[in-house]
Amino acid sequence: MDNSNTRNKINKLLSICPNYEKINSYDFFEGDIFSETMINFYLKLIDNINMDDEDEITFLNKLDSSLAKYVDDYRFRKYLKTKLLEVDHNERYYTYKITMKLIENSNIYKSGVVEIAKWI
């Protein structure tokens, strides 16, 4: 095996998935089906990505960013889990559906921007 080719592939993957280490080392609670499913899906995508397919690269990069937000932000994780409950884990294409909810909600959720109205 050509070491420079392997190194180039790893470097390209890390440029697509700059949050790989953080996501891969995320320690979720036992029984947390959402986290386990999304992270395992992410890792499988990395293993099977076609480096010549721009759509796959773009999707994986969006998933990487969204999962990083999920891992880093407790409030986002809590918010997202309410949205993920809308999808039955026995439903067909469950993994795809919750992954798309993750990506969609990470785009609309603003970290740290929580408005609290106080009536006096």
CSV table of C-alpha atoms in Angstrom, one decimal:
chain,number,residue,atom,x,y,z
A,1,MET,CA,0.0,0.0,0.0
A,2,ASP,CA,1.2,3.5,-0.9
A,3,ASN,CA,1.8,5.5,2.3
A,4,SER,CA,1.5,8.8,0.6
A,5,ASN,CA,-1.8,7.9,-1.0
A,6,THR,CA,-3.1,6.8,2.4
A,7,ARG,CA,-1.9,10.0,4.0
A,8,ASN,CA,-3.5,12.1,1.3
A,9,LYS,CA,-6.9,10.3,1.8
A,10,ILE,CA,-6.7,10.8,5.6
A,11,ASN,CA,-5.8,14.5,5.1
A,12,LYS,CA,-8.7,14.9,2.7
A,13,LEU,CA,-11.1,13.2,5.1
A,14,LEU,CA,-9.9,15.4,8.0
A,15,SER,CA,-10.5,18.5,5.9
A,16,ILE,CA,-14.1,17.2,5.2
A,17,CYS,CA,-14.6,16.1,8.8
A,18,PRO,CA,-12.6,18.5,11.0
A,19,ASN,CA,-14.7,17.4,14.0
A,20,TYR,CA,-14.0,13.6,13.6
A,21,GLU,CA,-12.0,13.1,16.8
A,22,LYS,CA,-14.5,15.0,18.9
A,23,ILE,CA,-17.5,13.1,17.5
A,24,ASN,CA,-15.8,9.7,17.5
A,25,SER,CA,-14.8,10.1,21.2
A,26,TYR,CA,-18.2,11.5,22.4
A,27,ASP,CA,-19.3,9.4,25.3
A,28,PHE,CA,-23.0,9.1,25.2
A,29,PHE,CA,-25.2,7.4,27.8
A,30,GLU,CA,-26.1,3.7,27.4
A,31,GLY,CA,-29.5,3.5,25.8
A,32,ASP,CA,-29.2,6.8,24.0
A,33,ILE,CA,-30.4,5.4,20.7
A,34,PHE,CA,-30.3,8.8,18.9
A,35,SER,CA,-26.6,9.5,19.6
A,36,GLU,CA,-25.5,5.9,18.9
A,37,THR,CA,-27.4,5.8,15.6
A,38,MET,CA,-26.2,9.1,14.3
A,39,ILE,CA,-22.6,8.6,15.3
A,40,ASN,CA,-22.5,5.1,13.9
A,41,PHE,CA,-24.0,6.3,10.6
A,42,TYR,CA,-21.4,9.1,10.5
A,43,LEU,CA,-18.6,6.6,10.9
A,44,LYS,CA,-20.0,4.3,8.3
A,45,LEU,CA,-20.3,7.2,5.8
A,46,ILE,CA,-16.6,8.0,6.4
A,47,ASP,CA,-15.6,4.4,5.7
A,48,ASN,CA,-17.7,4.3,2.5
A,49,ILE,CA,-17.3,7.8,1.1
A,50,ASN,CA,-16.5,8.2,-2.6
A,51,MET,CA,-13.9,10.9,-2.5
A,52,ASP,CA,-14.8,11.8,-6.1
A,53,ASP,CA,-18.5,12.5,-5.4
A,54,GLU,CA,-19.0,16.1,-4.4
A,55,ASP,CA,-22.6,15.4,-3.2
A,56,GLU,CA,-21.3,12.8,-0.7
A,57,ILE,CA,-18.5,15.1,0.4
A,58,THR,CA,-20.9,18.0,1.0
A,59,PHE,CA,-23.4,15.8,2.9
A,60,LEU,CA,-20.6,14.3,5.1
A,61,ASN,CA,-19.3,17.8,5.8
A,62,LYS,CA,-22.8,19.0,6.9
A,63,LEU,CA,-23.2,16.0,9.0
A,64,ASP,CA,-19.8,16.6,10.6
A,65,SER,CA,-20.7,20.2,11.5
A,66,SER,CA,-24.1,19.2,12.8
A,67,LEU,CA,-22.8,16.4,15.0
A,68,ALA,CA,-20.1,18.7,16.3
A,69,LYS,CA,-22.8,21.1,17.4
A,70,TYR,CA,-24.8,18.2,18.9
A,71,VAL,CA,-21.7,17.0,20.9
A,72,ASP,CA,-20.7,20.4,22.1
A,73,ASP,CA,-24.0,22.1,23.0
A,74,TYR,CA,-26.1,20.5,25.7
A,75,ARG,CA,-29.0,22.9,25.0
A,76,PHE,CA,-29.0,21.9,21.3
A,77,ARG,CA,-28.9,18.2,22.2
A,78,LYS,CA,-31.9,18.6,24.5
A,79,TYR,CA,-33.7,20.7,21.9
A,80,LEU,CA,-33.0,18.2,19.1
A,81,LYS,CA,-34.0,15.1,21.1
A,82,THR,CA,-37.6,16.6,21.3
A,83,LYS,CA,-37.6,16.8,17.5
A,84,LEU,CA,-36.1,13.3,17.1
A,85,LEU,CA,-38.9,11.8,19.3
A,86,GLU,CA,-41.2,12.6,16.3
A,87,VAL,CA,-39.6,9.7,14.4
A,88,ASP,CA,-40.4,6.2,15.6
A,89,HIS,CA,-37.1,4.2,15.9
A,90,ASN,CA,-38.9,1.2,14.2
A,91,GLU,CA,-39.9,3.3,11.3
A,92,ARG,CA,-38.4,2.6,7.9
A,93,TYR,CA,-35.3,4.7,7.0
A,94,TYR,CA,-35.0,5.7,10.7
A,95,THR,CA,-31.3,6.5,10.5
A,96,TYR,CA,-31.7,8.7,7.4
A,97,LYS,CA,-34.7,10.5,8.9
A,98,ILE,CA,-33.1,11.4,12.2
A,99,THR,CA,-29.8,12.4,10.4
A,100,MET,CA,-31.8,14.8,8.2
A,101,LYS,CA,-33.6,16.2,11.3
A,102,LEU,CA,-30.2,16.7,12.9
A,103,ILE,CA,-28.8,18.6,9.9
A,104,GLU,CA,-32.0,20.7,9.4
A,105,ASN,CA,-32.3,21.7,13.0
A,106,SER,CA,-28.6,22.5,13.4
A,107,ASN,CA,-29.1,25.0,10.6
A,108,ILE,CA,-32.0,26.8,12.3
A,109,TYR,CA,-30.8,26.5,15.9
A,110,LYS,CA,-28.8,29.4,17.2
A,111,SER,CA,-26.3,28.4,19.9
A,112,GLY,CA,-26.5,30.4,23.0
A,113,VAL,CA,-29.3,32.6,21.7
A,114,VAL,CA,-32.2,32.0,24.1
A,115,GLU,CA,-34.7,34.7,24.8
A,116,ILE,CA,-36.3,34.7,28.2
A,117,ALA,CA,-39.3,36.9,28.7
A,118,LYS,CA,-39.9,38.1,32.2
A,119,TRP,CA,-43.2,39.5,33.2
A,120,ILE,CA,-43.1,42.0,36.0
